[in-house]
JSON list of C-alpha atoms in Angstrom, two decimals:
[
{"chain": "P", "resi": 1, "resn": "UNK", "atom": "CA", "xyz": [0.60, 107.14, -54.99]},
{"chain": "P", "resi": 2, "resn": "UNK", "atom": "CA", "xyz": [0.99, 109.03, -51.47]},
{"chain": "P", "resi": 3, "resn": "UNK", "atom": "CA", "xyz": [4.12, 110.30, -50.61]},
{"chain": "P", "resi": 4, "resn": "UNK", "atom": "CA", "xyz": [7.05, 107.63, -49.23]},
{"chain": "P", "resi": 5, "resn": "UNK", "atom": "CA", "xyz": [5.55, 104.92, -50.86]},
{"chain": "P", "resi": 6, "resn": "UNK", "atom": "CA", "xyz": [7.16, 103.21, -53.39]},
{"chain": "P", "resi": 7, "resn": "UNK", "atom": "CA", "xyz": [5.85, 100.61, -56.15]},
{"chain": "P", "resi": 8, "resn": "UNK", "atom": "CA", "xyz": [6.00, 97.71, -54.13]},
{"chain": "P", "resi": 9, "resn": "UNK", "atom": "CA", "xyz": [3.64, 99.22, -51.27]},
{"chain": "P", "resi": 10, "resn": "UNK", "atom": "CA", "xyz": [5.82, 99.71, -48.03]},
{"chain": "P", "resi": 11, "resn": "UNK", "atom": "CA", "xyz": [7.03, 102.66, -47.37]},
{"chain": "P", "resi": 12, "resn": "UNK", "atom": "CA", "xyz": [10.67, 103.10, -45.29]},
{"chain": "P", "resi": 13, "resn": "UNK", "atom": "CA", "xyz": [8.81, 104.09, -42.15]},
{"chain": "P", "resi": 14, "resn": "UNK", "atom": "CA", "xyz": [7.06, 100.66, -42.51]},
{"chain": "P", "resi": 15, "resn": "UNK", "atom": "CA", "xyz": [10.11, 98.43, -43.66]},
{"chain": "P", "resi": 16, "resn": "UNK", "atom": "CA", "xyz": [11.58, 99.81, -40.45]},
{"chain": "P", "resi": 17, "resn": "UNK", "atom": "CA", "xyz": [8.57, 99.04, -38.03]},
{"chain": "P", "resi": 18, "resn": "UNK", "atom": "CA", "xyz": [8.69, 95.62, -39.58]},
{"chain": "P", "resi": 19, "resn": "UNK", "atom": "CA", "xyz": [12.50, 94.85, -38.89]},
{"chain": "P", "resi": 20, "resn": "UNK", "atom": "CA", "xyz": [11.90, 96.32, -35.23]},
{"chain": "P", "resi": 21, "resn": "UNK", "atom": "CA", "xyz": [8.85, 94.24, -34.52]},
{"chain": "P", "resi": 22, "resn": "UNK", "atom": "CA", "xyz": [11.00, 91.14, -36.45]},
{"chain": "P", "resi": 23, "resn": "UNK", "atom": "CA", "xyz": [13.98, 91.90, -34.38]},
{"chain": "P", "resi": 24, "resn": "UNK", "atom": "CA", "xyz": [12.10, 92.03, -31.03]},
{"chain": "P", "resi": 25, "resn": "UNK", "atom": "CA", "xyz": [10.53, 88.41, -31.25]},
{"chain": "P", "resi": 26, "resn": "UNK", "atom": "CA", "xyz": [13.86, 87.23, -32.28]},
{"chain": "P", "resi": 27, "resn": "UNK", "atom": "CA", "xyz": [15.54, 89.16, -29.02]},
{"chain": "P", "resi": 28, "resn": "UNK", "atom": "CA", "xyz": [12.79, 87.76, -26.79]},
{"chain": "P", "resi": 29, "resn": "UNK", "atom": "CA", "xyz": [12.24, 84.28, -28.59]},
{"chain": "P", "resi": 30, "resn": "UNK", "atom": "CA", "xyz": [16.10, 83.32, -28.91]},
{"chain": "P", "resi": 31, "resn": "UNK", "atom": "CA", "xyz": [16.75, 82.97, -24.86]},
{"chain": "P", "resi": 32, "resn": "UNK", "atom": "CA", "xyz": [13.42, 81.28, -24.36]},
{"chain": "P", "resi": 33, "resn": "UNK", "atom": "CA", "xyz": [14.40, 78.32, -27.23]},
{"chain": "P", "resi": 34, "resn": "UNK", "atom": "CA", "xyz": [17.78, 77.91, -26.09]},
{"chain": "P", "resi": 35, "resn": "UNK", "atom": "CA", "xyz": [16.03, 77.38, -22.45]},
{"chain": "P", "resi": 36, "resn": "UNK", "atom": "CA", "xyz": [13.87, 74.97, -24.18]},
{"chain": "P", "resi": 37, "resn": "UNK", "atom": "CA", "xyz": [16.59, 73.37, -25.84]},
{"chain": "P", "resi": 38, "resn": "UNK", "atom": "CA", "xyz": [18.77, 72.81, -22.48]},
{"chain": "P", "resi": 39, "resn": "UNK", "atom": "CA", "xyz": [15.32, 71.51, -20.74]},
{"chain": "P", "resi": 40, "resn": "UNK", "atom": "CA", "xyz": [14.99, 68.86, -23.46]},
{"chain": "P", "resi": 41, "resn": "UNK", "atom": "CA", "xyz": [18.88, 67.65, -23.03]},
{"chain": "P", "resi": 42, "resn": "UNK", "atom": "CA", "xyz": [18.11, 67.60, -19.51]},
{"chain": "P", "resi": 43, "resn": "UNK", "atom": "CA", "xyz": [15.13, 65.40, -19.28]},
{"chain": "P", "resi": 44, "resn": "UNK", "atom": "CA", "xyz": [16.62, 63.17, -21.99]},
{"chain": "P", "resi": 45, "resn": "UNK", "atom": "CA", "xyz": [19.79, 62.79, -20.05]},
{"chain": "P", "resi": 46, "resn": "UNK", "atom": "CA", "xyz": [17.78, 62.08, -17.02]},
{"chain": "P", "resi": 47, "resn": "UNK", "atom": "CA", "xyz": [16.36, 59.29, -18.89]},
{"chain": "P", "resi": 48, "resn": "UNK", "atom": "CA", "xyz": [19.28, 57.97, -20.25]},
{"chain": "P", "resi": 49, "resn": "UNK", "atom": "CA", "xyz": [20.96, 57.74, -17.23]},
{"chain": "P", "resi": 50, "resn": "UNK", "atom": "CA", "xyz": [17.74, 56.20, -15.22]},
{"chain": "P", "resi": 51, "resn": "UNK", "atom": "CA", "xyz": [17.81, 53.39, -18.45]},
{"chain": "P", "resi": 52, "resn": "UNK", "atom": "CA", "xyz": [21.07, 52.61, -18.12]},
{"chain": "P", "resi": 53, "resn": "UNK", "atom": "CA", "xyz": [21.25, 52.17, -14.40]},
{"chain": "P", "resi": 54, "resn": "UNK", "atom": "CA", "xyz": [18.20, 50.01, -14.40]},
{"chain": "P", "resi": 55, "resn": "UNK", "atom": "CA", "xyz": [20.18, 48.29, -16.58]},
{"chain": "P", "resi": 56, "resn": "UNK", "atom": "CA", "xyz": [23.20, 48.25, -14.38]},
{"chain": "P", "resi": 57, "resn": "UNK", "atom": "CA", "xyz": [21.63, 47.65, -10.96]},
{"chain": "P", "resi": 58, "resn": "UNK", "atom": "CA", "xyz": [19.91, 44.19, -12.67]},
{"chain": "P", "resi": 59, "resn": "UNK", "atom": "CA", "xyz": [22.81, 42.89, -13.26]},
{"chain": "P", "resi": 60, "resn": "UNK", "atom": "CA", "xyz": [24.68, 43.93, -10.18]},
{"chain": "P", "resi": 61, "resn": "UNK", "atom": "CA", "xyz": [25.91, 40.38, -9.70]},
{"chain": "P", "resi": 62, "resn": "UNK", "atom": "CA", "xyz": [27.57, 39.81, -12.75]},
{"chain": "P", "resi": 63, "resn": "UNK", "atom": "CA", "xyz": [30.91, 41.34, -13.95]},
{"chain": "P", "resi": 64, "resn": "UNK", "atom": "CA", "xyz": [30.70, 44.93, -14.27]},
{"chain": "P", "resi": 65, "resn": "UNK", "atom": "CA", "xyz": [29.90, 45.61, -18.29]},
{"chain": "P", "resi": 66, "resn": "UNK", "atom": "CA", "xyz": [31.21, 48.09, -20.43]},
{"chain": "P", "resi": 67, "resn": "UNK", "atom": "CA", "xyz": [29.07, 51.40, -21.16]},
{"chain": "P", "resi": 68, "resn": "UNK", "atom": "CA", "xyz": [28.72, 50.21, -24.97]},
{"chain": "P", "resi": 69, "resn": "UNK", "atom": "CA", "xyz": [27.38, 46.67, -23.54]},
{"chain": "P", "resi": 70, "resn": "UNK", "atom": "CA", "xyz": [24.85, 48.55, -21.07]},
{"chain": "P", "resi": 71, "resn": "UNK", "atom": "CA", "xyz": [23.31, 50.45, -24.36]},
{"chain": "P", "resi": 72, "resn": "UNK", "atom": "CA", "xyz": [23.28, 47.05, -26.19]},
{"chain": "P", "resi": 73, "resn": "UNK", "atom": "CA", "xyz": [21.81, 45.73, -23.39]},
{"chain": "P", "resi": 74, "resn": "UNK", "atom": "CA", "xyz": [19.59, 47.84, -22.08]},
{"chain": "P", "resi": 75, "resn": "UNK", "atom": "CA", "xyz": [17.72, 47.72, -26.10]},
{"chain": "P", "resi": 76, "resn": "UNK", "atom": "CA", "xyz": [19.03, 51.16, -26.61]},
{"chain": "P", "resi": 77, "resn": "UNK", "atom": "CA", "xyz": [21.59, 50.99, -29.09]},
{"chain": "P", "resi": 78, "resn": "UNK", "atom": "CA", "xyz": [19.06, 51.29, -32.32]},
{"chain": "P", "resi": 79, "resn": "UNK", "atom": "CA", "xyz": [16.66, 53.75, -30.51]},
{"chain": "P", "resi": 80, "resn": "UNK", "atom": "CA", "xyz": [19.73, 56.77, -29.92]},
{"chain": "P", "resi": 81, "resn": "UNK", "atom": "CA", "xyz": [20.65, 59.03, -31.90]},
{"chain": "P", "resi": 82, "resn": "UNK", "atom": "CA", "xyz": [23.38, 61.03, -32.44]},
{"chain": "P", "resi": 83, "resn": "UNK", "atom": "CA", "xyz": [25.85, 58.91, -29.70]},
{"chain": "P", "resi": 84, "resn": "UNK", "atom": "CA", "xyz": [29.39, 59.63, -30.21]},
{"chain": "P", "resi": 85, "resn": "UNK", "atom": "CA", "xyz": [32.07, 57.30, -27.87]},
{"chain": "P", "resi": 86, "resn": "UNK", "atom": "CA", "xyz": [34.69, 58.80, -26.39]},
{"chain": "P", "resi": 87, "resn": "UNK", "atom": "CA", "xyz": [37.92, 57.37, -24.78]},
{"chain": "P", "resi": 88, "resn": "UNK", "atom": "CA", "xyz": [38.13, 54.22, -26.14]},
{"chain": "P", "resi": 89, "resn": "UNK", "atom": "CA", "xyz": [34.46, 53.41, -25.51]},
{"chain": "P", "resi": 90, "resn": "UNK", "atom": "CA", "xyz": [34.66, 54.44, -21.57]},
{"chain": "P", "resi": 91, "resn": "UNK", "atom": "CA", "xyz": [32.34, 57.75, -22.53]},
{"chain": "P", "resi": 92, "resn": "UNK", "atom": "CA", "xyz": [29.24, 58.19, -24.23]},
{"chain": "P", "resi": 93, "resn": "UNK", "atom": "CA", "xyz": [27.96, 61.70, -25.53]},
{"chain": "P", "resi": 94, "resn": "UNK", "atom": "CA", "xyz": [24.63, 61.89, -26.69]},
{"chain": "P", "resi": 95, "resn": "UNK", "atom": "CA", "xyz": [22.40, 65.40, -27.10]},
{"chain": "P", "resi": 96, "resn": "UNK", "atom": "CA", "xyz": [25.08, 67.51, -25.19]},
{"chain": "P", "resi": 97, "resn": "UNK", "atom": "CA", "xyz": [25.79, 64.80, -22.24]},
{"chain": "P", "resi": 98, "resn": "UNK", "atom": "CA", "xyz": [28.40, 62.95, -21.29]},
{"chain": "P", "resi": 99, "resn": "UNK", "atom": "CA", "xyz": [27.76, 59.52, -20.10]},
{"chain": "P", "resi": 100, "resn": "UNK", "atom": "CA", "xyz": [30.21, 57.15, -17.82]},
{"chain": "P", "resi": 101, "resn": "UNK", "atom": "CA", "xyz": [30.58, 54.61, -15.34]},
{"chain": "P", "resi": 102, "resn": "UNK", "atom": "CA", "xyz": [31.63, 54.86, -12.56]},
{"chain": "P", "resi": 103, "resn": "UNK", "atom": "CA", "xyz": [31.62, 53.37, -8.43]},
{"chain": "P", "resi": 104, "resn": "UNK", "atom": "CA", "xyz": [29.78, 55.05, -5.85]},
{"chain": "P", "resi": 105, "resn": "UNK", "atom": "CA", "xyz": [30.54, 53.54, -2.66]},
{"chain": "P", "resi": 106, "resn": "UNK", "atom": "CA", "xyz": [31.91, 50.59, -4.40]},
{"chain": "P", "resi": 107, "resn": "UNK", "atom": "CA", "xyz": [28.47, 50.29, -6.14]},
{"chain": "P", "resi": 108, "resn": "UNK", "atom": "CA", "xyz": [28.51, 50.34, -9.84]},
{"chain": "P", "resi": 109, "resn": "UNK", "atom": "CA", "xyz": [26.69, 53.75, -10.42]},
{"chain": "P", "resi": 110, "resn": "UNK", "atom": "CA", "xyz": [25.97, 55.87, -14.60]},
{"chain": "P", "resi": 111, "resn": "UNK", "atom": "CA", "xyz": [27.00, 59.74, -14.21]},
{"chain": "P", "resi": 112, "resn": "UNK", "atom": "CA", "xyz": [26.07, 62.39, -16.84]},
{"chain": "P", "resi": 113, "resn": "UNK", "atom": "CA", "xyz": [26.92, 65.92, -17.38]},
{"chain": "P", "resi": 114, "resn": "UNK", "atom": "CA", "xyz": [26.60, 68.54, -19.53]},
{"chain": "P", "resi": 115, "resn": "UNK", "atom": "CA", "xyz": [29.79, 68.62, -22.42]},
{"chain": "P", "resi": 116, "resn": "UNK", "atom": "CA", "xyz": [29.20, 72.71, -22.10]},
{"chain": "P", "resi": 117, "resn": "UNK", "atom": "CA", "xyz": [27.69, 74.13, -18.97]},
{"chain": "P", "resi": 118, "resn": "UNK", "atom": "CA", "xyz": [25.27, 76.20, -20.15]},
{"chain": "P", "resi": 119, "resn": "UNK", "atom": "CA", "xyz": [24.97, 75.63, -23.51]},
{"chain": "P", "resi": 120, "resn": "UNK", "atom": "CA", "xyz": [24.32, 71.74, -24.16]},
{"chain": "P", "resi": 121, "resn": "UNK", "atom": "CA", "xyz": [22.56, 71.91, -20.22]},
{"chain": "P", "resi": 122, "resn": "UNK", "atom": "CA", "xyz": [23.36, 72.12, -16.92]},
{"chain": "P", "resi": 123, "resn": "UNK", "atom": "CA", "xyz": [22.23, 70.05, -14.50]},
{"chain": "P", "resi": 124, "resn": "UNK", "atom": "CA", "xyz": [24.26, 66.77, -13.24]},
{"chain": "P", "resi": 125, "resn": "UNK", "atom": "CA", "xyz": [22.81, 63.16, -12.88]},
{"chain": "P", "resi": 126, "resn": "UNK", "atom": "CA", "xyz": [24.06, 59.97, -11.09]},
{"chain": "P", "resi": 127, "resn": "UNK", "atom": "CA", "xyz": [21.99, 56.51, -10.71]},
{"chain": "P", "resi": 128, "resn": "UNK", "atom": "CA", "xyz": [22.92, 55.01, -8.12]},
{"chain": "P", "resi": 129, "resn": "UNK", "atom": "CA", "xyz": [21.91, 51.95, -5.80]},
{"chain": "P", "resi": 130, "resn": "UNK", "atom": "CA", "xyz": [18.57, 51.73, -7.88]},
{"chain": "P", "resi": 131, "resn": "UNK", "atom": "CA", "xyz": [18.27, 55.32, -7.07]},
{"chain": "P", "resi": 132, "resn": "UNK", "atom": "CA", "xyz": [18.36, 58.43, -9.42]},
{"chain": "P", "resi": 133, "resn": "UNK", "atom": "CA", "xyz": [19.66, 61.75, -8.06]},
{"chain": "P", "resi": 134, "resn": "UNK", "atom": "CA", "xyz": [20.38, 65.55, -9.63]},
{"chain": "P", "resi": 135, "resn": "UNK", "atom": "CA", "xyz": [22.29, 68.40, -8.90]},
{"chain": "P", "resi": 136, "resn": "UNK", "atom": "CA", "xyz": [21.54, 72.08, -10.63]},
{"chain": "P", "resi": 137, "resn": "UNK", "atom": "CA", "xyz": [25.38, 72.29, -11.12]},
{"chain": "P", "resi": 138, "resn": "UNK", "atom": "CA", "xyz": [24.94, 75.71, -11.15]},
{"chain": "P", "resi": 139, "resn": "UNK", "atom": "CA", "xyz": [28.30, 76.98, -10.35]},
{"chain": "P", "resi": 140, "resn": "UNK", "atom": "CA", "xyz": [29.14, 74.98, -13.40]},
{"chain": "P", "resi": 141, "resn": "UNK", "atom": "CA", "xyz": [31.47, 72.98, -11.60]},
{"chain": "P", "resi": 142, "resn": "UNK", "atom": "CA", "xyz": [31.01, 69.70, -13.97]},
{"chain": "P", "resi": 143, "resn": "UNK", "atom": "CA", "xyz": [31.02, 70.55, -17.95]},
{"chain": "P", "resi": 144, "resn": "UNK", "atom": "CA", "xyz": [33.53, 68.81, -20.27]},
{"chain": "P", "resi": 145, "resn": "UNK", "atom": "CA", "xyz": [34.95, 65.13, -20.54]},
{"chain": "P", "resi": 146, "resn": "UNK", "atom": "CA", "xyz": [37.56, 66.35, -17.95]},
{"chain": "P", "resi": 147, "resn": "UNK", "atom": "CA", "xyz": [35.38, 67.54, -15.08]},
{"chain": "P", "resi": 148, "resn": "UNK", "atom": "CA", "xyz": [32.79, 64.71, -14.15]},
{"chain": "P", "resi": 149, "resn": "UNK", "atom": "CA", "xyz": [30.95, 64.95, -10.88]},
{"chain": "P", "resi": 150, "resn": "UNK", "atom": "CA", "xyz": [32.48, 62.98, -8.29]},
{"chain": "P", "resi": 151, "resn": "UNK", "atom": "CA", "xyz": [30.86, 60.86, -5.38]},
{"chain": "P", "resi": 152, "resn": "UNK", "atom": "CA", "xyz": [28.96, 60.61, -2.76]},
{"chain": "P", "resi": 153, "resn": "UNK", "atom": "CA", "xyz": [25.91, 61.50, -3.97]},
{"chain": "P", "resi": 154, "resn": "UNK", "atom": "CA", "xyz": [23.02, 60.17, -2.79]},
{"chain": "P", "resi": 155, "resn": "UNK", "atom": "CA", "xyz": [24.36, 61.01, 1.06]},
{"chain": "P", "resi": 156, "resn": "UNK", "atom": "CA", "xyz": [25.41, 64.74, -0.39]},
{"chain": "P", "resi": 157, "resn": "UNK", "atom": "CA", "xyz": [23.18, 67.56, 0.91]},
{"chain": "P", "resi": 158, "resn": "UNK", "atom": "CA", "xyz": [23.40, 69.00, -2.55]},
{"chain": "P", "resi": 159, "resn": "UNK", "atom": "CA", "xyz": [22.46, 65.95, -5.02]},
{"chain": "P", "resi": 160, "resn": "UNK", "atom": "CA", "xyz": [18.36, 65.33, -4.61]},
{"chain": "P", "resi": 161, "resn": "UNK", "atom": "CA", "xyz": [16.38, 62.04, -5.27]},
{"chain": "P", "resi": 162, "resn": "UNK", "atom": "CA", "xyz": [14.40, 62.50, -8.96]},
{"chain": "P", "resi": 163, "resn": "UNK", "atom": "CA", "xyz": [11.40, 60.78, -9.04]}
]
């Protein structure tokens, strides 16, 4: 056997090239699935929030329903997963979002935001007037059941129209 080998056939120099090379993917493949990860939230929030104001703006003539009856409604109830319901039913969190209704220029109009800027996502969605807008929130100005994004928003320079 050649010198610095032992039994098992790597020797220390190549145990440590192996936990370098090991340790660089990780480094460089960590940030790069967490992006991933907040991209998926994001779209699926998105979606959520365009279902459940379709949902909303059919029914605009009727009494204003409760979030729950929205996701019963809108056939979504048995298709989610992992939905918790916060205060009292009022708040829905699903995959790192927070869910609510509220009024937009006395409209009824579905919000969503991230429960932790950052690392659950980032960006903000209202649906609105049949309409579905976003904002980057990326001063992180809406993250947590107590900070939702407030109106206007289709009229606000900052909030864009998603297609």
């Amino acid at each position: 056997m050649g010198r610095g080998t032992s039994q098992r056939g790597l020797s220390l120099v190549g145990a440590v090239t192996v936990f370098a090379v090991l340790s660089v993917l990780v480094l460089v493949s960590l940030p790069r699935l967490q992006d991933f990860a907040l991209q998926e939230n994001e779209a699926d929030a998105a979606g959520l929030t365009r279902a459940l104001g379709q949902e909303l703006a059919q029914d605009a003539a009727a009494a204003a329903p409760s979030l729950p009856d929205l996701v019963q409604r809108a056939g979504l109830s048995r298709g989610l997963d992992n939905l918790e319901w916060l205060q009292d039913g009022r708040v829905l969190r699903r995959h790192g979002y927070l869910f609510e209704l509220c009024a937009d220029d006395g409209r009824p109009a579905i919000r969503a935001w991230p429960w932790h800027h950052g690392e659950t996502g980032r960006a903000a969605f209202v649906f609105t007037a049949e309409t579905l807008v976003g904002h980057g929130n990326h001063a992180a100005r809406w993250s947590g059941p107590e900070t939702p994004p407030e109106g206007p928003w289709v009229a606000a320079a900052d909030w864009r129209v998603l297609d």
